[in-house]
XYZ file of C-alpha atoms in Angstrom:
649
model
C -9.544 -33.812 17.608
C -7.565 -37.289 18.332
C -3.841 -36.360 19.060
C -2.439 -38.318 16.194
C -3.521 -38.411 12.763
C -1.315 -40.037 10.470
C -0.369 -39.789 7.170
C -4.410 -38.906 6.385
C -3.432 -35.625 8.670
C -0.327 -35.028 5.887
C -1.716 -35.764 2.674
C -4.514 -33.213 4.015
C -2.190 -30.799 4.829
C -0.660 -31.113 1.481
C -3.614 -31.337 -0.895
C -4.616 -27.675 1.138
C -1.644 -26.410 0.177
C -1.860 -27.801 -3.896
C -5.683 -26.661 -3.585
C -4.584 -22.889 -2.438
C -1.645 -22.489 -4.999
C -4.785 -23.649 -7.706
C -6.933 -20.914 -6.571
C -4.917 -17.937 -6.363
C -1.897 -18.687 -8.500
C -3.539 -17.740 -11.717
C -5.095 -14.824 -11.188
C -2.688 -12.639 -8.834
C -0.229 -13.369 -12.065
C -2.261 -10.897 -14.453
C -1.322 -13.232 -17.335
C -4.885 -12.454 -18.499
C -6.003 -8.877 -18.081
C -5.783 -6.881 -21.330
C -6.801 -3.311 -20.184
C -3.798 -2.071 -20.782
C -3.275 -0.498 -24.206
C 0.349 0.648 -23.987
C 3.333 -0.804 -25.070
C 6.940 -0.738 -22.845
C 6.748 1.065 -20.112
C 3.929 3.368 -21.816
C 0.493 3.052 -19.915
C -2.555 3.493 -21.897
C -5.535 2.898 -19.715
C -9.467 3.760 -19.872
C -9.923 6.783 -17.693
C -10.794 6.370 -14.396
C -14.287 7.825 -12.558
C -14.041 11.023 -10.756
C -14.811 10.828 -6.974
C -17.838 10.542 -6.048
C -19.486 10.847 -2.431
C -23.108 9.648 -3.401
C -21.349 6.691 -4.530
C -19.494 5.813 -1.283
C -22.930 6.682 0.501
C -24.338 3.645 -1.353
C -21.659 2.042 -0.674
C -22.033 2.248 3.517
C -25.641 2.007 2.989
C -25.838 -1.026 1.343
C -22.937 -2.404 4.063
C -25.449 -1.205 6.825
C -28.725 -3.202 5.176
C -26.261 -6.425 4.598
C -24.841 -6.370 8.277
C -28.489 -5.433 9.285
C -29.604 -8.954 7.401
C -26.013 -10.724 8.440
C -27.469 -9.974 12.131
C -30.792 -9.885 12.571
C -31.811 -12.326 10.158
C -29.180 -15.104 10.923
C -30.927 -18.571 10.638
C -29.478 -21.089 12.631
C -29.173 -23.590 9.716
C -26.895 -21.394 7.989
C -24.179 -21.855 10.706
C -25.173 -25.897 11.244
C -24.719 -25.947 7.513
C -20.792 -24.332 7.627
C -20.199 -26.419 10.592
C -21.167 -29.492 9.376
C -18.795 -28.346 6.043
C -15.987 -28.095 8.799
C -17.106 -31.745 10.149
C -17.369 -33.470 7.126
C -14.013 -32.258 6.136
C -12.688 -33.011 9.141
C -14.098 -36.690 9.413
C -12.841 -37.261 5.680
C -9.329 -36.621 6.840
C -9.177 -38.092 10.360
C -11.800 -40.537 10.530
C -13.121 -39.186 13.573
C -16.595 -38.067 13.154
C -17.368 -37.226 17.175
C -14.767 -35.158 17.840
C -15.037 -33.660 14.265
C -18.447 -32.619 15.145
C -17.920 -31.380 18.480
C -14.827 -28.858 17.124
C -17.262 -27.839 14.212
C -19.593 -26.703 16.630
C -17.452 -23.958 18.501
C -16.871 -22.161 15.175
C -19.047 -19.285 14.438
C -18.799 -18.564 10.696
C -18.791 -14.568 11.769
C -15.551 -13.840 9.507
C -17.102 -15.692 6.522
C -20.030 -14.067 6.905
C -18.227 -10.823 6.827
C -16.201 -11.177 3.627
C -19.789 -12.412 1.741
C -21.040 -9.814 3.166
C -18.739 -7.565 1.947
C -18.574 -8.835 -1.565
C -22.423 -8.506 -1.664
C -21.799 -4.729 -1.003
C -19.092 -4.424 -3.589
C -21.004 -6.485 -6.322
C -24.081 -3.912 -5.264
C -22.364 -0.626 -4.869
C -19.364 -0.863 -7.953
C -20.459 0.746 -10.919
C -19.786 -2.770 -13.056
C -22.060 -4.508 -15.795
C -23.968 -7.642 -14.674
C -21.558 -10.195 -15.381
C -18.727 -8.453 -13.564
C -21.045 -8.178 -11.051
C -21.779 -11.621 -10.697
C -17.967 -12.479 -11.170
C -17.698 -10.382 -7.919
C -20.204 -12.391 -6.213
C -18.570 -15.792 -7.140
C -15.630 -15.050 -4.635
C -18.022 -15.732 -1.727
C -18.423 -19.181 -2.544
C -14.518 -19.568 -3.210
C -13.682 -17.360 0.566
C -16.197 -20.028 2.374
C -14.473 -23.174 0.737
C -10.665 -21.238 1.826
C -12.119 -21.130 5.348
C -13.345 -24.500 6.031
C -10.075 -25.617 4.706
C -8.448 -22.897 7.349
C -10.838 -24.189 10.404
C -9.575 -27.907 9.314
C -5.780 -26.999 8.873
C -6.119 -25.533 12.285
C -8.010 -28.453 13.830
C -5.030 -30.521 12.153
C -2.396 -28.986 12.994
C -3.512 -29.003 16.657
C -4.001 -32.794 16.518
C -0.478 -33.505 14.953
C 1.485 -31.112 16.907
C -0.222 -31.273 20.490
C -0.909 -27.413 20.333
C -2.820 -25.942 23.732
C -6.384 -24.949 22.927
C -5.452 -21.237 23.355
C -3.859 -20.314 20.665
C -5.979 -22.279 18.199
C -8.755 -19.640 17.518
C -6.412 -16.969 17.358
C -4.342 -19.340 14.572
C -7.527 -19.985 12.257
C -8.620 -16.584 12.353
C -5.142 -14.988 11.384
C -5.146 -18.163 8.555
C -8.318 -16.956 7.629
C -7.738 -13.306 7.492
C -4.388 -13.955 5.223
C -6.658 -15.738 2.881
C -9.198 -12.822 2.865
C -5.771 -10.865 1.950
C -5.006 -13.012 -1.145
C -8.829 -13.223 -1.799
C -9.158 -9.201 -2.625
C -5.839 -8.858 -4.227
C -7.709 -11.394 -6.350
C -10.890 -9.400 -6.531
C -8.721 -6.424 -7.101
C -6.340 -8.219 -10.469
C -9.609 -9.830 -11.700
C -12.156 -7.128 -11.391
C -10.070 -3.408 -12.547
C -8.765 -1.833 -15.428
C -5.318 -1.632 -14.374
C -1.366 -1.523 -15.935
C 0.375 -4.532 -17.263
C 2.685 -5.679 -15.277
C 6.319 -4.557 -15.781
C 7.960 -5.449 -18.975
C 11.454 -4.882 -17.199
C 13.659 -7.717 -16.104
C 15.050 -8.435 -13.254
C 18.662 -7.521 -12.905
C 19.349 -8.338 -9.605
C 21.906 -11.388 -9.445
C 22.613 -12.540 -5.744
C 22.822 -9.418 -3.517
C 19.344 -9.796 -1.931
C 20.047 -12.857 0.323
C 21.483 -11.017 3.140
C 18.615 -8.057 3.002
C 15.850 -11.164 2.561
C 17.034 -12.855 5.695
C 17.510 -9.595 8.220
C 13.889 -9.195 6.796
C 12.399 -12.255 7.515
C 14.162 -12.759 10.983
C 12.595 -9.378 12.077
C 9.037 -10.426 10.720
C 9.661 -13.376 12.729
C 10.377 -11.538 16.082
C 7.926 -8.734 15.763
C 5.294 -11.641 15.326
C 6.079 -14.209 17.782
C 5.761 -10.629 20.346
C 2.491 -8.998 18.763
C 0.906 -12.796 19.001
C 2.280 -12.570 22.764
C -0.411 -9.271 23.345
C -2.572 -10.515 20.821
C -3.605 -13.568 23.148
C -3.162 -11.686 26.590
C -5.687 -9.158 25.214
C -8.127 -11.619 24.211
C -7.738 -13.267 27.843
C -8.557 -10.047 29.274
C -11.802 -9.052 27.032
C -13.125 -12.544 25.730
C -12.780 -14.504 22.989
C -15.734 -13.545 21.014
C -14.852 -14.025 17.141
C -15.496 -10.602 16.573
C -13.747 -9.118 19.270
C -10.481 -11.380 18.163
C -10.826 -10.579 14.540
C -11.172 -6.379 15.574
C -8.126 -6.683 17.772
C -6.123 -8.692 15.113
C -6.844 -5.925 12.496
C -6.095 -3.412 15.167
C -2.418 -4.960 15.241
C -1.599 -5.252 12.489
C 0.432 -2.680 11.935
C 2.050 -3.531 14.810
C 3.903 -6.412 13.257
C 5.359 -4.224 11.220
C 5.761 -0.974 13.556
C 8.209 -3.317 15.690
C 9.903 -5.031 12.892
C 10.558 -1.356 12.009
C 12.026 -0.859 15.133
C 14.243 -4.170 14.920
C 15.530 -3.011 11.460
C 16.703 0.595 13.257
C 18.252 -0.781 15.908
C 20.240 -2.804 13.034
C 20.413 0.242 11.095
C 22.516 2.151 13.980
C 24.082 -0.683 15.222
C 25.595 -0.991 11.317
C 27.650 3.194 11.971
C 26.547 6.127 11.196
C 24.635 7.772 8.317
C 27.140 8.899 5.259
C 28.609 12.391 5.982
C 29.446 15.317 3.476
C 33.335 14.997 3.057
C 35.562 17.213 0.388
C 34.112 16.032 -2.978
C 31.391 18.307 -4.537
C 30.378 16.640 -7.825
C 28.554 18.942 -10.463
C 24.382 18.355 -9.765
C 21.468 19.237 -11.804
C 17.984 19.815 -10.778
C 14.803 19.203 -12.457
C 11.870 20.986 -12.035
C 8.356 20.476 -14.240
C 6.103 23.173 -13.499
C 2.454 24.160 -14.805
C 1.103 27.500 -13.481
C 3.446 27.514 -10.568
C 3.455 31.371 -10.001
C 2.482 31.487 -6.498
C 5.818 29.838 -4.929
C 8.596 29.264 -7.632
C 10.299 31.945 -6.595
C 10.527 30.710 -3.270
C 11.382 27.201 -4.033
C 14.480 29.001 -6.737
C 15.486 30.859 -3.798
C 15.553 27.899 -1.645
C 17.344 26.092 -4.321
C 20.325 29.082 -4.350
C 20.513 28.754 -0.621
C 21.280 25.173 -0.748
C 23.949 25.789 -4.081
C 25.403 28.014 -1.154
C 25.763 25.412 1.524
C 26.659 22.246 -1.062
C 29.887 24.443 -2.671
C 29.846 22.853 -5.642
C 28.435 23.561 -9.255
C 24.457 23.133 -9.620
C 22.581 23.828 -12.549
C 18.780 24.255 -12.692
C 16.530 23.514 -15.864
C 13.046 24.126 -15.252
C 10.455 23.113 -17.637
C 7.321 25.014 -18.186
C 5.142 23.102 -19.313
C 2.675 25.201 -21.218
C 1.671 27.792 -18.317
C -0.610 30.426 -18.858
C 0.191 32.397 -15.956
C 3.709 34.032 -14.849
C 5.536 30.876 -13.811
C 7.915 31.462 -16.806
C 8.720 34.970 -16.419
C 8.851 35.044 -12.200
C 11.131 31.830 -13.207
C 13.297 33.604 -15.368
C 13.860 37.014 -13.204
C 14.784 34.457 -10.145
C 16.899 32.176 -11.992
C 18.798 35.747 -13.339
C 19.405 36.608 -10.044
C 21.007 32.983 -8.857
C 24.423 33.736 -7.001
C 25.188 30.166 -6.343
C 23.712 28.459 -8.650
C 23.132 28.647 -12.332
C 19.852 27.803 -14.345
C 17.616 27.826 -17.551
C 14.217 27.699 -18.180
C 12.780 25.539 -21.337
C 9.540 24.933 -22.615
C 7.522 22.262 -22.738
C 3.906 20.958 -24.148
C 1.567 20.818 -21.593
C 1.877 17.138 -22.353
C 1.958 16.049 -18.693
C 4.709 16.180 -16.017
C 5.976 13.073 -17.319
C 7.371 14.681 -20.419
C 7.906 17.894 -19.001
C 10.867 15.720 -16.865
C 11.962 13.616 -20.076
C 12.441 17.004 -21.721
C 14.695 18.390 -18.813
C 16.196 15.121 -17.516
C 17.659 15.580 -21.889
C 19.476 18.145 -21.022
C 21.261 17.087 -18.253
C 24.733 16.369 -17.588
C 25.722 15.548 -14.130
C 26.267 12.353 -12.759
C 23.585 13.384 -10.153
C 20.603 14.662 -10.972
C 17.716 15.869 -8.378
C 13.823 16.114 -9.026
C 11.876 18.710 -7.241
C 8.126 19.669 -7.086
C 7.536 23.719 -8.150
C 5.381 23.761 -5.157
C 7.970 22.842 -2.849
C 10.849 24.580 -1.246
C 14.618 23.172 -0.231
C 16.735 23.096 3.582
C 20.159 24.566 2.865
C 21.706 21.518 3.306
C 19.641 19.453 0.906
C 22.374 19.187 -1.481
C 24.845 18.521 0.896
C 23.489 15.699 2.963
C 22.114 13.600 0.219
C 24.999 13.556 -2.055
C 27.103 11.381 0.167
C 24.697 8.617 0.290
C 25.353 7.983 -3.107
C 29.459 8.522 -2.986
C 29.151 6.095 0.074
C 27.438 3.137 -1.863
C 27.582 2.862 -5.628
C 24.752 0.606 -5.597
C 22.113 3.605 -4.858
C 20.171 4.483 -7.182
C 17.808 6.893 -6.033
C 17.048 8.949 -2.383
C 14.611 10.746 -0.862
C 14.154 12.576 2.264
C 11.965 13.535 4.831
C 9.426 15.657 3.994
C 7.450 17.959 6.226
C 4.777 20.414 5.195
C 6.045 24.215 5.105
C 5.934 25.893 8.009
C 4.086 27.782 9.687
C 1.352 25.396 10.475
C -2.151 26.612 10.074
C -4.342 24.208 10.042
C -5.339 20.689 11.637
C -4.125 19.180 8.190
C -0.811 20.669 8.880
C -0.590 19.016 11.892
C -1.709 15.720 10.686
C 0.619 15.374 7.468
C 3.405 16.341 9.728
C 2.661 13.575 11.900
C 1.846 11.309 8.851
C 5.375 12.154 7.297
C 7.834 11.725 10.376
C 6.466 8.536 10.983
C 6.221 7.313 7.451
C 9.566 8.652 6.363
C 11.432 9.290 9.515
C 10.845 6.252 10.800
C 9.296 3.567 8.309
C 11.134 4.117 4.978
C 14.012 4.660 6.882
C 14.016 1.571 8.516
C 12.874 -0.190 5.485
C 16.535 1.308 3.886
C 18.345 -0.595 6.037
C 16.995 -3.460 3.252
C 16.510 -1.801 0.454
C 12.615 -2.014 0.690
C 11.601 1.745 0.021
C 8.736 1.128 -2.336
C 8.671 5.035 -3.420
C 10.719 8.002 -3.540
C 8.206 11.009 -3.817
C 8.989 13.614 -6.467
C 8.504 16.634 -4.250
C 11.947 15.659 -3.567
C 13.740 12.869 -5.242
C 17.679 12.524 -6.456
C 19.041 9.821 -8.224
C 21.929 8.654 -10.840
C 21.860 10.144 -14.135
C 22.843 6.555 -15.950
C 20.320 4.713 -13.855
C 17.560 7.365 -15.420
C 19.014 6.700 -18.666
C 19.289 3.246 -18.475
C 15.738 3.185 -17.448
C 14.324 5.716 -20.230
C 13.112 8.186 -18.399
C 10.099 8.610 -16.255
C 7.168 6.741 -17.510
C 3.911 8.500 -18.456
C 0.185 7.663 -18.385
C -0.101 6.239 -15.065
C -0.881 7.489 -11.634
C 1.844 6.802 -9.170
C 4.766 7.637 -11.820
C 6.814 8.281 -8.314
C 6.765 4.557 -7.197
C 7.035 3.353 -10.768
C 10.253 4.846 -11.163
C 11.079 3.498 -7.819
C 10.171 -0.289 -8.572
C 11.757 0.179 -12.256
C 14.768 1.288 -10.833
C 14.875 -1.764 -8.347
C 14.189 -4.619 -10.585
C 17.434 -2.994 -12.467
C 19.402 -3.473 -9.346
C 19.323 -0.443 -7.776
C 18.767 0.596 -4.636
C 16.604 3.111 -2.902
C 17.170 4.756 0.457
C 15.519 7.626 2.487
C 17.681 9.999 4.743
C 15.559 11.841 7.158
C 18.416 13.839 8.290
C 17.727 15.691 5.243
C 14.587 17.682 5.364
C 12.417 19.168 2.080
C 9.262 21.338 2.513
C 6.310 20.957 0.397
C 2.649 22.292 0.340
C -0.021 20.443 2.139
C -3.689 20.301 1.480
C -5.443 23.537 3.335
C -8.954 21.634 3.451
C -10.372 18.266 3.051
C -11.834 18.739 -0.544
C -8.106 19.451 -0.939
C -6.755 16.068 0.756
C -9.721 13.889 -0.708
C -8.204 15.128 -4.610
C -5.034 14.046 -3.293
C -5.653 10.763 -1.662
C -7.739 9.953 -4.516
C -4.833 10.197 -6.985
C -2.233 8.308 -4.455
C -4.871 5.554 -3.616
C -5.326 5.128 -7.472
C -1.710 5.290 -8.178
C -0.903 2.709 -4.924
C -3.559 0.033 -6.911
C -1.603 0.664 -10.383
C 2.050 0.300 -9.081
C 0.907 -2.661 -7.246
C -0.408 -4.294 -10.382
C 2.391 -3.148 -12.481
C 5.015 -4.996 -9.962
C 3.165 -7.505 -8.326
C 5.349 -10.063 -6.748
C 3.002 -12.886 -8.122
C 3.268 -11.673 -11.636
C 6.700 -10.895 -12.559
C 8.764 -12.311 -9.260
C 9.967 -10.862 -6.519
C 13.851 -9.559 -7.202
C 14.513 -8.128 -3.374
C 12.133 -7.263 -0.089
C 10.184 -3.968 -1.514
C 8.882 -6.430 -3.711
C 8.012 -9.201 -1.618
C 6.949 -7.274 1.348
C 6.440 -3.647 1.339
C 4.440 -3.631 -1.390
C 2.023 -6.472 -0.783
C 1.235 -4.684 2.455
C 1.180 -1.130 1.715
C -1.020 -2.008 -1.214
C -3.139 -4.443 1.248
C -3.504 -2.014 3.954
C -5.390 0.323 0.937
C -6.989 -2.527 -0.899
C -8.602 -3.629 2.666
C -9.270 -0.144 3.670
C -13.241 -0.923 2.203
C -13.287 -4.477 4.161
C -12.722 -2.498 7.453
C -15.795 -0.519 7.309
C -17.869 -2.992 6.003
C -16.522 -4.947 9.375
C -16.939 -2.122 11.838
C -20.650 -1.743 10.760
C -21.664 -4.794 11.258
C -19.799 -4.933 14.830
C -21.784 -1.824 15.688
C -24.642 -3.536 14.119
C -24.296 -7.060 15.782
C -23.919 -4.418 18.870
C -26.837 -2.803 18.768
C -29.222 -5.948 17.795
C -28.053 -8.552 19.699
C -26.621 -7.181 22.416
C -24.468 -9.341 25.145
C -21.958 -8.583 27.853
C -19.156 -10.415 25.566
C -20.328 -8.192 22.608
C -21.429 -4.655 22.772
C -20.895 -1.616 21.613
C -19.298 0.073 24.566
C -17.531 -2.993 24.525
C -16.272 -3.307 20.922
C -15.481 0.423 20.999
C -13.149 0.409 23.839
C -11.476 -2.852 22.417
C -11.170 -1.246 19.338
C -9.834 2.359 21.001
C -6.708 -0.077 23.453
C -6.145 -2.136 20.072
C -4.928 0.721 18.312
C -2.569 2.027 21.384
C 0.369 0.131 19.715
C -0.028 2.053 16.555
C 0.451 5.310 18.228
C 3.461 4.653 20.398
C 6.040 4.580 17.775
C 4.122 7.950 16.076
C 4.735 9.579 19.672
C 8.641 8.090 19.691
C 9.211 9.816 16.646
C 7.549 12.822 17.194
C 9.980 12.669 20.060
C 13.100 11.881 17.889
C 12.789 14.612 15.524
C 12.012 17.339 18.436
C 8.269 18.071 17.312
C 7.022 17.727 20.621
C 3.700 20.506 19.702
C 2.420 18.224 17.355
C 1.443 15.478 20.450
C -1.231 18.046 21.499
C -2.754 17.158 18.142
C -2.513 13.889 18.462
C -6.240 12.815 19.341
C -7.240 13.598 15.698
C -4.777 11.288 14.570
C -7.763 8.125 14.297
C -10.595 10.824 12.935
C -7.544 11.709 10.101
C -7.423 8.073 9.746
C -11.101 7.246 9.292
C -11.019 10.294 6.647
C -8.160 8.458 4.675
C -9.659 5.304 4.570
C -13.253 7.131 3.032
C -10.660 8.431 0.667
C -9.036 5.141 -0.412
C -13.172 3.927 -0.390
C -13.647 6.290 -3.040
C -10.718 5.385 -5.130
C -11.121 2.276 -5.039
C -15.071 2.612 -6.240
C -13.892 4.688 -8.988
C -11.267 2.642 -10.452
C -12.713 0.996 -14.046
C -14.441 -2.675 -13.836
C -13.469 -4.664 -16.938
C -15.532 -6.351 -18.690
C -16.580 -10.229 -18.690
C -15.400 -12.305 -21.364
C -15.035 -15.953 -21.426
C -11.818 -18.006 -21.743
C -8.997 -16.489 -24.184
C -8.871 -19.787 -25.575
C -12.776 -19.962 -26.672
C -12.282 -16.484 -27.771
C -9.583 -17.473 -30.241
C -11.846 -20.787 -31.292
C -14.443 -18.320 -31.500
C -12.704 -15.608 -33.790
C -10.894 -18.790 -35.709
C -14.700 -19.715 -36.649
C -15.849 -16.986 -37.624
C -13.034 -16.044 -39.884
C -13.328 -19.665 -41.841
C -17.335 -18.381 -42.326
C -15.937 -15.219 -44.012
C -13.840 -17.281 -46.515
C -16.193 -16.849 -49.545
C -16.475 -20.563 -51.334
């Protein structure tokens, strides 16, 4: 491209930008969807599809036939015809049709092809009527259009700023893989039967500019290093498009695995964590349970061992929500027998845990107030090291901890939760506290402000994820949410995989919903869990299909058209280094937390991955379609006409 190219090269570079706000502003704002038959914050939705193996199966099958056609039956037209979609654009803008053509030419369309690609799969494998389907398939046309105008604004960009050659490819496929972001939350707003979004204001007046910039200064550092290894890596195994795009998705986490570091250095540069001092207010705990017998007894005990080490008063009301075996009368006999504590049991409906917590969060009369799981079991110090956090800072809201699966370990699931949870709240959350950008306090263990619950109404019901929804409600109201992994809670892990698939089902459900119900391009973005953690949290699920329709057609493209730049040995151990980054901060925290048994465990950690993502897959396949229906506008017209023909003469 020429080095200068004028105001042609600006009004470009503007009319992109007005082109992309066009395309994805309306439909990531869920002005539109009306699945949602609740009212408040009551969620009313269709139910949802159980999971369903045969129906991932098609799913990878019909990913292996397209990446078998996206390979073998590649016709060299198709890629003159993007590339002369690239030139043209080009030429329009700066009048230079040579050197338009020539950088056309060294642009495979290979991640174009792999997003239509994977919306063919989707629009195949989704359980969806026709039109939906077809509604799925337009976003192929509308990707290919948002990458010839990301191959141009690279081409651009270079010309106007004098950028080195290196970086370029590296530049237009991270452009083009942020627009393949935006394009499935898209696919995701526009295609499933999901929550309205949030009918809670934003409260938050001011007190976000300080957590927004230590934020974005840390994104900004983490990046300008991870794009550092990004392009020595590519140096060192080639530049093919699909080897770049692999090793770009490999580190991605890694942009935010070092600004997680960044924002813990700040954290302990900042002091140290609150510390119990000589004020014991009153607490009360909350506790739904539905045929709990096998441990609430244990987790009462635990609860009287921690009454012991806090010293103050705390008062236990349990709600039984309709069991049918002993959980009410083992609760009783161990509440009886409290020496630190005192407690009652109530009854409840069997209306759902929801209620069961509305009914006992009623009684309550503490300023403080803690949630816990039946199936889970407290530290002694529970009380005691969490209560400070919230004498320290009026402005939190709610805590959690860190929680680790009861010990003794048992199985390889054991090992991998444990591994999952010290990195995810012993280092990640609790980073992302230093912030305020915890997206989700679990309820296996979860204590917040009575008059923040109150102002709030109570826990919402009808909607997986009620955990993060209480979360985000109570942060558009102002408050905040921190984790403090000095504290530690115990809770039961899945013993088998049927086990974990039921629960990552639910969570991957529950991660689409609260992302709907709070996205950032909906109803604003009051503070960073808004604008960042949850956008990528509920990316990294909502992509989780994209990445195995991507690694089957690399081993695909590997085994039909082999090369020494692209092979499967080849892709594999780029794939295997890319991923390195990812485990070093696992290993430091394993470290940090003195779990040093769990690293001989640690080779499992990518096959426990690969299982997670099927997991998400299958979520994600089961979640409701809606249906097609044409403008609301028309609709209205349509209903207006029809009325006036009712109107007897």
């Amino acid at each position: 491209m020429p080095s200068t190219a004028g105001h042609d090269t600006v009004a470009a570079l503007v009319l992109e930008a007005l082109l992309l706000l066009l395309v994805t502003r309306w439909p990531l704002a869920r002005r539109f969807d009306d699945s949602d038959r609740g009212s408040g914050r009551i969620v009313e939705l269709p139910s949802v599809r159980r999971p369903s193996l045969p129906r991932a199966a098609v799913f990878l099958l019909v990913a292996a036939c397209v990446s078998t056609a996206i390979v073998a039956l590649r016709h060299p037209q198709l890629m003159q015809a993007y590339q002369s979609l690239v030139a043209d654009t080009l030429t329009a803008t700066a009048r230079d049709p040579h050197q338009a053509l020539v950088y056309a030419r060294t642009l495979p369309p290979l991640l174009p092809a792999a997003v239509v690609g994977y919306l063919v799969t989707m629009a195949v494998a989704l359980p969806a009527s026709p039109g939906r389907r077809l509604m799925i398939l337009a976003h192929a046309p509308l990707f290919v259009a948002l990458s010839v105008l990301a191959e141009c604004f690279t081409a651009l960009l270079g010309a106007t700023t004098g950028m080195p050659l290196a970086p370029a490819p590296l530049i237009a496929l991270a452009l083009q893989s942020t627009l393949g972001y935006l394009l499935i939350f898209r696919l995701t707003f526009t295609t499933y039967r999901l929550p309205a979004v949030t009918p809670l204001p934003s409260l938050r007046r001011g007190a976000d500019w300080h957590d927004n910039l230590v934020l974005a200064l840390c994104l900004l550092a983490s990046l300008g290093l991870v794009t550092a290894i990004a392009l020595a890596l590519i140096d060192q195994v080639g530049g093919h498009p699909l080897t770049v795009f692999l090793i770009l998705a490999s580190l991605r986490s890694a942009v935010t695995d070092l600004t997680f570091v960044l924002l813990t250095l700040i954290r302990a540069v900042g002091g140290r964590a609150p510390r119990p001092g000589p004020l014991r207010p009153a607490l009360d705990v909350i506790i739904p349970a539905y045929n709990e017998a096998a441990g609430i007894e244990r987790l009462l005990r635990s609860i009287d061992r921690a009454a012991e080490g806090y010293g103050g008063p705390v008062h236990v009301i349990l709600c039984d929500d309709g069991s049918t075996d002993d959980t009410r009368a083992l609760a009783e006999a161990a509440v009886g027998a409290y020496r630190h504590a005192s407690g009652e049991v109530i009854q409840g409906q069997h209306a759902g845990k929801a209620k069961a917590l509305n009914l006992a969060l009623a009684r309550c009369t503490a300023d403080f107030v803690f949630r816990v799981d039946a199936d889970c079991a407290l530290d002694r110090d529970s009380f005691a090291g969490a209560v400070p956090h919230f004498l320290a800072d009026p402005r939190v809201g709610t805590l959690g901890v860190l929680p680790l699966p009861k010990e003794p370990y048992t199985t390889w699931i054991d090992r991998m939760r444990a591994m999952e949870q010290l990195f995810t709240y012993g280092f990640c959350l609790s980073a992302l506290s230093t912030v305020d950008g915890v997206p989700c306090i679990p309820g296996t263990f979860c204590a917040f402000r009575r008059q923040a619950a109150v102002e709030l109404g109570g826990f919402v019901h009808g909607m997986f994820g009620e955990d993060a929804e209480f979360t985000c409600a109570l942060g558009r109201l102002g408050w905040r949410a921190v984790v403090a992994p000095q504290t530690v809670s115990y809770e039961d892990v899945p013993a088998s995989l049927g086990q974990l698939r039921v629960q990552r089902f639910r969570w991957g459900l529950g991660g689409m919903m609260n992302f709907s119900r709070f996205t950032p391009f909906g109803q604003g973005a009051p503070g960073t869990r808004f604008w960042f953690e949850l956008p990528r949290s509920a990316g990294t699920r909502l992509t989780s299909p994209v990445h195995f329709f991507v690694l089957i057609l690399a081993f695909v493209y590997g085994v039909l058209q082999p090369q020494p730049q692209h092979n499967i040995a080849r892709f594999a151990v780029v794939f295997v280094l890319a991923q390195l980054p990812a485990l070093l901060p696992r290993i430091a925290a394993i470290f940090y937390y003195r779990r040093t048994h769990l690293l001989a465990w640690l080779p499992l950690w990518l096959p426990f991955s690969f299982v997670k993502r099927f997991f998400q897959l299958e979520s994600t396949l089961a979640c409701g379609t809606r249906p097609v229906r044409g403008p609301r506008p028309l609709r209205e017209l349509r209903r207006a006409g029809l009325s006036v023909k009712g109107i007897p003469s």
